[in-house]
Amino acid sequence: MLRREYANLRIAGRKRRLIEQLSIHFGHPVSLCRAGARGRDSVFVVKDECQTMGAVRLCNPHLRVSALSADMPFIILSNDERLSREWRCFAEAGPAGITPRPLWRDEDALMCEFIAGPRLSDRLSQDPSSFWELLIRTSRALGRLHALDITHMDASLANTIDAGDGCRLIDFEYGPRADITLEQQMAYDHLRLLESSLKFMPRRARLRIDSWLEVLDAVLPKRTREVDIEPLAPAITRVLACHGLNHRLAAIFPSIDQRT
């Protein structure tokens, strides 16, 4: 925590320049209010005297992420690759209400529309019994994203905002490993969603997985259901170790039962 605070202090000069850039972009003065930090980024809400103008992600060179094992199905992108990927995803999916819309970017910053609403992870904290309902909402949003041939690669309730009129997917900061097919990426998004949520699942909720499986059955094309899960295994260890669940998941992804 202290390391992150220090890293944020070290970008004070860049923050001032960013305020100048955005004030020019909007044609009037704006301010930046810290909204948190995600990975290698500092995140701000952009405001003027009357309203919230957007949310901006600023790459922070003083923040580091741990190296990934080479067998993970996703990779760490450079700052430019990451912002370019997020901009592209927002530009294609934003108009359909799947993600925020992109508004402005620089070589180390990206601003998108501000989505007022809590993350679904906060909804789960408030009401653990809503576990499968929240996963269903996110998987439906992922299904709409996949229809555009876009994948997330870090799907979670924490990366999904409840916008009132639907969900918005955010934080497209990882990319797929080069040998992971589009269909495997799509399967991974749903399995990663479950993987990242399992530790928060109420014990009795395991018996109610059918409602989520019905949604997967509806949103996943046949070619995605037939993928080899093995290359995804290092990133979904909780799911694969939970025998009661993975046996049920094999109805959607048969290769789960074929693992030795």
Coordinates of C-alpha atoms in Angstrom, one line a residue:
M1 CA 0.0 0.0 0.0
L2 CA 2.8 2.4 0.9
R3 CA 4.7 1.5 -2.3
R4 CA 1.6 2.4 -4.3
E5 CA 1.1 5.7 -2.5
Y6 CA 4.7 6.6 -3.2
A7 CA 4.3 5.6 -6.8
N8 CA 1.3 7.9 -7.1
L9 CA 3.2 10.8 -5.6
R10 CA 6.0 10.4 -8.1
I11 CA 3.6 11.1 -11.0
A12 CA 2.5 14.5 -9.7
G13 CA 4.1 16.3 -12.6
R14 CA 2.5 14.0 -15.2
K15 CA -0.8 14.4 -13.5
R16 CA -0.6 18.2 -13.8
R17 CA 0.2 17.9 -17.5
L18 CA -2.7 15.5 -17.9
I19 CA -5.1 18.1 -16.4
E20 CA -3.8 20.6 -18.9
Q21 CA -4.3 18.2 -21.8
L22 CA -7.8 17.3 -20.7
S23 CA -8.8 21.0 -20.1
I24 CA -7.7 21.8 -23.6
H25 CA -9.6 18.7 -24.9
F26 CA -12.8 19.8 -23.2
G27 CA -12.3 23.5 -23.8
H28 CA -12.6 24.4 -20.1
P29 CA -10.9 23.6 -16.8
V30 CA -11.2 20.1 -15.3
S31 CA -9.9 18.4 -12.3
L32 CA -8.8 14.8 -11.5
C33 CA -10.0 13.0 -8.5
R34 CA -8.3 9.7 -7.6
A35 CA -10.6 6.7 -8.0
G36 CA -8.1 4.0 -7.2
A37 CA -5.3 2.1 -8.8
R38 CA -5.4 -1.0 -11.0
G39 CA -2.3 -3.0 -11.8
R40 CA 0.2 -0.7 -13.3
D41 CA -2.2 2.3 -13.5
S42 CA -3.4 5.2 -11.5
V43 CA -7.1 5.8 -12.1
F44 CA -8.9 9.2 -11.9
V45 CA -12.4 10.6 -12.4
V46 CA -12.4 13.7 -14.6
K47 CA -14.7 16.4 -13.4
D48 CA -15.6 20.0 -14.1
E49 CA -17.6 22.4 -11.9
C50 CA -20.9 20.8 -13.0
Q51 CA -20.5 17.1 -13.9
T52 CA -18.3 14.1 -14.2
M53 CA -16.7 14.1 -17.7
G54 CA -15.1 10.6 -17.7
A55 CA -12.7 8.2 -16.1
V56 CA -9.0 8.2 -17.1
R57 CA -6.4 5.4 -16.7
L58 CA -2.8 6.7 -16.5
C59 CA 0.1 4.3 -16.8
N60 CA 2.3 4.7 -13.8
P61 CA 6.0 3.8 -14.6
H62 CA 6.7 3.5 -10.9
L63 CA 4.3 0.6 -10.5
R64 CA 5.4 -2.9 -11.4
V65 CA 3.6 -6.2 -11.9
S66 CA 5.0 -9.6 -11.1
A67 CA 6.3 -11.7 -14.0
L68 CA 3.9 -14.4 -15.3
S69 CA 4.6 -18.1 -15.6
A70 CA 5.1 -18.9 -19.3
D71 CA 2.3 -21.5 -19.2
M72 CA -0.4 -19.0 -18.4
P73 CA -2.9 -18.5 -21.2
F74 CA -2.7 -14.7 -21.0
I75 CA 0.3 -12.4 -21.2
I76 CA 1.4 -9.0 -19.8
L77 CA 1.2 -6.3 -22.5
S78 CA 3.4 -3.2 -22.8
N79 CA 1.7 0.0 -21.9
D80 CA 1.2 1.0 -25.5
E81 CA -0.2 -2.5 -26.4
R82 CA -2.5 -2.4 -23.3
L83 CA -3.9 1.0 -24.0
S84 CA -4.3 0.2 -27.7
R85 CA -6.1 -3.0 -26.9
E86 CA -8.4 -1.3 -24.4
W87 CA -9.2 1.5 -26.8
R88 CA -10.0 -0.9 -29.6
C89 CA -12.2 -3.0 -27.3
F90 CA -14.1 0.1 -26.0
A91 CA -14.4 1.5 -29.6
E92 CA -16.0 -1.7 -30.8
A93 CA -18.1 -2.8 -27.8
G94 CA -18.9 0.6 -26.2
P95 CA -21.6 1.6 -28.7
A96 CA -23.4 -1.7 -27.9
G97 CA -23.3 -0.9 -24.2
I98 CA -21.0 -3.8 -23.4
T99 CA -18.1 -1.6 -22.2
P100 CA -17.6 2.1 -21.6
R101 CA -17.2 4.3 -24.7
P102 CA -13.6 5.6 -25.3
L103 CA -13.3 9.4 -25.3
W104 CA -9.6 10.4 -25.5
R105 CA -6.1 8.9 -25.3
D106 CA -2.5 9.8 -25.2
E107 CA 0.6 7.6 -25.3
D108 CA 0.3 6.8 -21.6
A109 CA -3.3 7.5 -20.8
L110 CA -6.8 6.6 -21.9
M111 CA -10.1 8.2 -20.9
C112 CA -13.5 6.6 -21.3
E113 CA -17.0 7.5 -20.3
F114 CA -17.7 7.3 -16.5
I115 CA -20.0 4.5 -15.6
A116 CA -21.9 5.3 -12.4
G117 CA -22.5 2.1 -10.5
P118 CA -20.8 -0.5 -8.2
R119 CA -18.6 -3.3 -9.4
L120 CA -20.4 -6.7 -9.2
S121 CA -17.8 -7.8 -6.7
D122 CA -19.2 -5.2 -4.3
R123 CA -22.7 -6.5 -5.0
L124 CA -21.5 -10.0 -4.0
S125 CA -20.0 -8.7 -0.8
Q126 CA -23.3 -7.1 0.1
D127 CA -25.4 -10.2 -0.8
P128 CA -23.4 -13.5 -1.1
S129 CA -26.6 -15.3 -2.0
S130 CA -26.6 -13.4 -5.4
F131 CA -23.4 -15.4 -6.4
W132 CA -24.9 -17.2 -9.5
E133 CA -27.1 -14.3 -10.5
L134 CA -24.0 -12.1 -10.8
L135 CA -22.0 -14.7 -12.7
I136 CA -25.0 -15.1 -15.0
R137 CA -25.1 -11.3 -15.7
T138 CA -21.4 -11.2 -16.4
S139 CA -21.4 -14.3 -18.6
R140 CA -24.2 -12.8 -20.7
A141 CA -22.1 -9.6 -21.1
L142 CA -19.2 -11.8 -22.1
G143 CA -21.4 -13.6 -24.6
R144 CA -22.2 -10.2 -26.2
L145 CA -18.6 -9.3 -26.2
H146 CA -17.6 -12.6 -27.9
A147 CA -20.2 -12.0 -30.6
L148 CA -17.9 -9.2 -31.7
D149 CA -14.9 -11.6 -31.7
I150 CA -13.4 -9.8 -28.7
T151 CA -12.2 -11.5 -25.5
H152 CA -11.4 -10.1 -22.1
M153 CA -8.7 -12.4 -20.6
D154 CA -9.3 -11.2 -17.1
A155 CA -13.0 -11.6 -16.6
S156 CA -14.2 -11.2 -13.0
L157 CA -16.9 -9.6 -11.0
A158 CA -14.4 -6.9 -10.0
N159 CA -14.0 -6.0 -13.7
T160 CA -17.8 -5.8 -14.3
I161 CA -19.8 -2.6 -13.4
D162 CA -23.5 -2.6 -12.7
A163 CA -24.7 0.3 -14.9
G164 CA -28.3 -0.1 -14.0
D165 CA -29.3 -0.8 -17.6
G166 CA -26.9 -3.7 -17.8
C167 CA -23.3 -4.6 -17.1
R168 CA -20.2 -2.9 -18.5
L169 CA -16.9 -4.9 -18.8
I170 CA -13.7 -2.9 -17.9
D171 CA -10.0 -3.4 -17.5
F172 CA -8.8 -5.2 -20.7
E173 CA -5.2 -5.1 -19.5
Y174 CA -4.0 -8.6 -20.5
G175 CA -3.7 -10.2 -23.9
P176 CA -4.0 -13.8 -25.0
R177 CA -0.9 -16.0 -25.4
A178 CA -0.1 -16.3 -29.1
D179 CA -1.0 -20.0 -29.3
I180 CA -4.4 -19.7 -27.5
T181 CA -7.2 -19.8 -30.1
L182 CA -10.1 -17.4 -30.2
E183 CA -12.4 -20.2 -29.1
Q184 CA -10.1 -21.1 -26.2
Q185 CA -10.0 -17.4 -25.2
M186 CA -13.8 -17.4 -25.1
A187 CA -14.0 -20.5 -23.0
Y188 CA -11.3 -19.1 -20.7
D189 CA -13.3 -15.9 -20.1
H190 CA -16.2 -17.8 -18.5
L191 CA -13.9 -20.3 -16.7
R192 CA -11.7 -17.4 -15.4
L193 CA -14.9 -15.7 -14.2
L194 CA -15.8 -18.7 -12.1
E195 CA -12.1 -19.2 -11.0
S196 CA -11.8 -15.6 -9.7
S197 CA -15.2 -15.9 -7.8
L198 CA -15.0 -19.4 -6.3
K199 CA -13.3 -18.2 -3.0
F200 CA -16.4 -16.0 -2.4
M201 CA -19.0 -18.7 -3.2
P202 CA -21.2 -19.7 -0.3
R203 CA -20.9 -23.4 0.3
R204 CA -24.5 -24.2 -0.4
A205 CA -24.3 -22.3 -3.7
R206 CA -22.4 -25.2 -5.4
L207 CA -25.7 -27.0 -5.7
R208 CA -27.2 -24.2 -7.8
I209 CA -24.8 -24.1 -10.7
D210 CA -27.4 -25.2 -13.2
S211 CA -28.7 -21.7 -13.8
W212 CA -25.3 -20.5 -14.9
L213 CA -24.6 -23.6 -17.0
E214 CA -27.9 -22.9 -18.9
V215 CA -26.6 -19.4 -19.7
L216 CA -23.2 -20.9 -20.9
D217 CA -25.1 -23.4 -23.0
A218 CA -27.0 -20.5 -24.6
V219 CA -24.1 -18.1 -25.3
L220 CA -21.3 -20.5 -26.2
P221 CA -21.1 -21.6 -29.9
K222 CA -20.4 -25.3 -30.5
R223 CA -16.8 -24.7 -31.6
T224 CA -16.1 -23.0 -28.3
R225 CA -17.5 -25.9 -26.3
E226 CA -15.3 -28.4 -28.1
V227 CA -11.9 -26.7 -27.3
D228 CA -9.1 -28.4 -25.5
I229 CA -9.1 -27.0 -21.9
E230 CA -5.6 -28.2 -21.1
P231 CA -3.7 -25.0 -22.2
L232 CA -6.0 -23.0 -19.9
A233 CA -5.5 -25.3 -16.9
P234 CA -2.7 -23.4 -15.1
A235 CA -5.0 -20.4 -14.7
I236 CA -8.1 -22.3 -13.5
T237 CA -6.7 -24.5 -10.8
R238 CA -9.5 -23.9 -8.3
V239 CA -12.2 -24.8 -10.8
L240 CA -10.4 -28.0 -11.9
A241 CA -9.7 -29.0 -8.2
C242 CA -13.4 -28.6 -7.3
H243 CA -14.6 -32.0 -8.4
G244 CA -18.3 -31.4 -7.8
L245 CA -18.2 -28.4 -10.1
N246 CA -15.8 -29.5 -12.8
H247 CA -17.8 -32.7 -13.4
R248 CA -20.9 -30.5 -14.0
L249 CA -18.8 -28.2 -16.2
A250 CA -17.8 -31.1 -18.4
A251 CA -21.4 -31.0 -19.8
I252 CA -20.4 -27.7 -21.4
F253 CA -16.6 -28.4 -21.9
P254 CA -16.2 -32.2 -22.4
S255 CA -12.4 -32.0 -22.4
I256 CA -12.5 -31.3 -18.7
D257 CA -13.5 -35.0 -18.2
Q258 CA -10.9 -36.1 -20.7
R259 CA -8.0 -34.7 -18.7
T260 CA -5.6 -37.4 -17.3

